[in-house]
Amino acid sequence: MKAILEFNLPEDQTEYQMANDASKMFSVLWEMKQWLRTQVKYAPDEISQETYDAFVECREKLRELINDSNLNLDQ
């Protein structure tokens, strides 16, 4: 099976750029997800509870946004 995306440039430049950058966006989201996981899982003892809670909240929000968009970063 083949899928071909076709754009009328320069009119569709924004759409073309979004499709072209999709793998980079995926990588950025995956790296952010992993970074937040590390901040929560390996939090140093001297981290404040407020900071820890902020990391947890950000991680949960990112997970929620990913799930709501039916995305899977663990492929």
PDB file of C-alpha atoms in Angstrom:
ATOM      1  CA  MET A   1       0.000   0.000   0.000  1.00  0.00           C
ATOM      2  CA  LYS A   2       1.210   3.496  -0.784  1.00  0.00           C
ATOM      3  CA  ALA A   3       0.078   6.849   0.512  1.00  0.00           C
ATOM      4  CA  ILE A   4       0.935   9.989  -1.383  1.00  0.00           C
ATOM      5  CA  LEU A   5       0.523  13.473   0.065  1.00  0.00           C
ATOM      6  CA  GLU A   6       0.187  16.211  -2.480  1.00  0.00           C
ATOM      7  CA  PHE A   7       0.472  19.925  -1.837  1.00  0.00           C
ATOM      8  CA  ASN A   8      -0.034  22.957  -4.029  1.00  0.00           C
ATOM      9  CA  LEU A   9       2.932  25.136  -3.176  1.00  0.00           C
ATOM     10  CA  PRO A  10       3.244  27.903  -2.200  1.00  0.00           C
ATOM     11  CA  GLU A  11      -0.466  28.031  -1.215  1.00  0.00           C
ATOM     12  CA  ASP A  12      -0.208  24.930   0.996  1.00  0.00           C
ATOM     13  CA  GLN A  13       3.192  25.793   2.473  1.00  0.00           C
ATOM     14  CA  THR A  14       1.966  25.651   6.088  1.00  0.00           C
ATOM     15  CA  GLU A  15       0.325  22.249   5.632  1.00  0.00           C
ATOM     16  CA  TYR A  16       3.369  20.958   3.774  1.00  0.00           C
ATOM     17  CA  GLN A  17       5.699  22.107   6.541  1.00  0.00           C
ATOM     18  CA  MET A  18       3.530  20.486   9.228  1.00  0.00           C
ATOM     19  CA  ALA A  19       3.535  17.161   7.360  1.00  0.00           C
ATOM     20  CA  ASN A  20       7.250  17.446   6.679  1.00  0.00           C
ATOM     21  CA  ASP A  21       8.079  18.184  10.334  1.00  0.00           C
ATOM     22  CA  ALA A  22       5.779  15.521  11.838  1.00  0.00           C
ATOM     23  CA  SER A  23       8.603  13.113  12.715  1.00  0.00           C
ATOM     24  CA  LYS A  24      10.545  15.908  14.443  1.00  0.00           C
ATOM     25  CA  MET A  25       7.431  16.892  16.403  1.00  0.00           C
ATOM     26  CA  PHE A  26       6.943  13.251  17.389  1.00  0.00           C
ATOM     27  CA  SER A  27      10.535  13.089  18.635  1.00  0.00           C
ATOM     28  CA  VAL A  28      10.165  16.280  20.664  1.00  0.00           C
ATOM     29  CA  LEU A  29       6.991  14.979  22.340  1.00  0.00           C
ATOM     30  CA  TRP A  30       8.625  11.627  23.085  1.00  0.00           C
ATOM     31  CA  GLU A  31      11.716  13.305  24.554  1.00  0.00           C
ATOM     32  CA  MET A  32       9.567  15.599  26.723  1.00  0.00           C
ATOM     33  CA  LYS A  33       7.553  12.624  27.937  1.00  0.00           C
ATOM     34  CA  GLN A  34      10.767  10.789  28.866  1.00  0.00           C
ATOM     35  CA  TRP A  35      12.267  13.856  30.538  1.00  0.00           C
ATOM     36  CA  LEU A  36       9.174  14.358  32.704  1.00  0.00           C
ATOM     37  CA  ARG A  37       9.221  10.658  33.602  1.00  0.00           C
ATOM     38  CA  THR A  38      12.838  10.971  34.719  1.00  0.00           C
ATOM     39  CA  GLN A  39      12.123  14.103  36.780  1.00  0.00           C
ATOM     40  CA  VAL A  40       9.367  12.242  38.655  1.00  0.00           C
ATOM     41  CA  LYS A  41      10.958   8.798  38.948  1.00  0.00           C
ATOM     42  CA  TYR A  42      14.450   9.960  39.901  1.00  0.00           C
ATOM     43  CA  ALA A  43      13.639  13.158  41.753  1.00  0.00           C
ATOM     44  CA  PRO A  44      16.438  14.096  44.154  1.00  0.00           C
ATOM     45  CA  ASP A  45      15.659  14.130  47.869  1.00  0.00           C
ATOM     46  CA  GLU A  46      16.191  17.884  48.071  1.00  0.00           C
ATOM     47  CA  ILE A  47      13.509  18.693  45.480  1.00  0.00           C
ATOM     48  CA  SER A  48      10.613  20.639  46.957  1.00  0.00           C
ATOM     49  CA  GLN A  49       7.205  19.030  47.084  1.00  0.00           C
ATOM     50  CA  GLU A  50       5.847  21.933  45.036  1.00  0.00           C
ATOM     51  CA  THR A  51       8.369  21.302  42.245  1.00  0.00           C
ATOM     52  CA  TYR A  52       7.743  17.554  42.324  1.00  0.00           C
ATOM     53  CA  ASP A  53       3.975  18.125  42.142  1.00  0.00           C
ATOM     54  CA  ALA A  54       4.467  20.466  39.165  1.00  0.00           C
ATOM     55  CA  PHE A  55       6.414  17.765  37.295  1.00  0.00           C
ATOM     56  CA  VAL A  56       3.692  15.228  38.063  1.00  0.00           C
ATOM     57  CA  GLU A  57       0.973  17.614  36.906  1.00  0.00           C
ATOM     58  CA  CYS A  58       2.818  18.386  33.658  1.00  0.00           C
ATOM     59  CA  ARG A  59       3.401  14.693  33.017  1.00  0.00           C
ATOM     60  CA  GLU A  60      -0.265  13.886  33.580  1.00  0.00           C
ATOM     61  CA  LYS A  61      -1.393  16.751  31.337  1.00  0.00           C
ATOM     62  CA  LEU A  62       0.926  15.656  28.539  1.00  0.00           C
ATOM     63  CA  ARG A  63      -0.360  12.089  28.873  1.00  0.00           C
ATOM     64  CA  GLU A  64      -3.953  13.375  28.770  1.00  0.00           C
ATOM     65  CA  LEU A  65      -3.328  15.467  25.650  1.00  0.00           C
ATOM     66  CA  ILE A  66      -1.604  12.563  23.901  1.00  0.00           C
ATOM     67  CA  ASN A  67      -4.430  10.167  24.770  1.00  0.00           C
ATOM     68  CA  ASP A  68      -7.160  12.644  23.798  1.00  0.00           C
ATOM     69  CA  SER A  69      -5.537  12.930  20.373  1.00  0.00           C
ATOM     70  CA  ASN A  70      -5.334   9.139  20.007  1.00  0.00           C
ATOM     71  CA  LEU A  71      -1.550   9.308  19.684  1.00  0.00           C
ATOM     72  CA  ASN A  72       0.847   6.583  20.733  1.00  0.00           C
ATOM     73  CA  LEU A  73       4.425   7.627  21.441  1.00  0.00           C
ATOM     74  CA  ASP A  74       5.470   4.118  22.515  1.00  0.00           C
ATOM     75  CA  GLN A  75       5.705   2.550  19.072  1.00  0.00           C
TER      76      GLN A  75
END
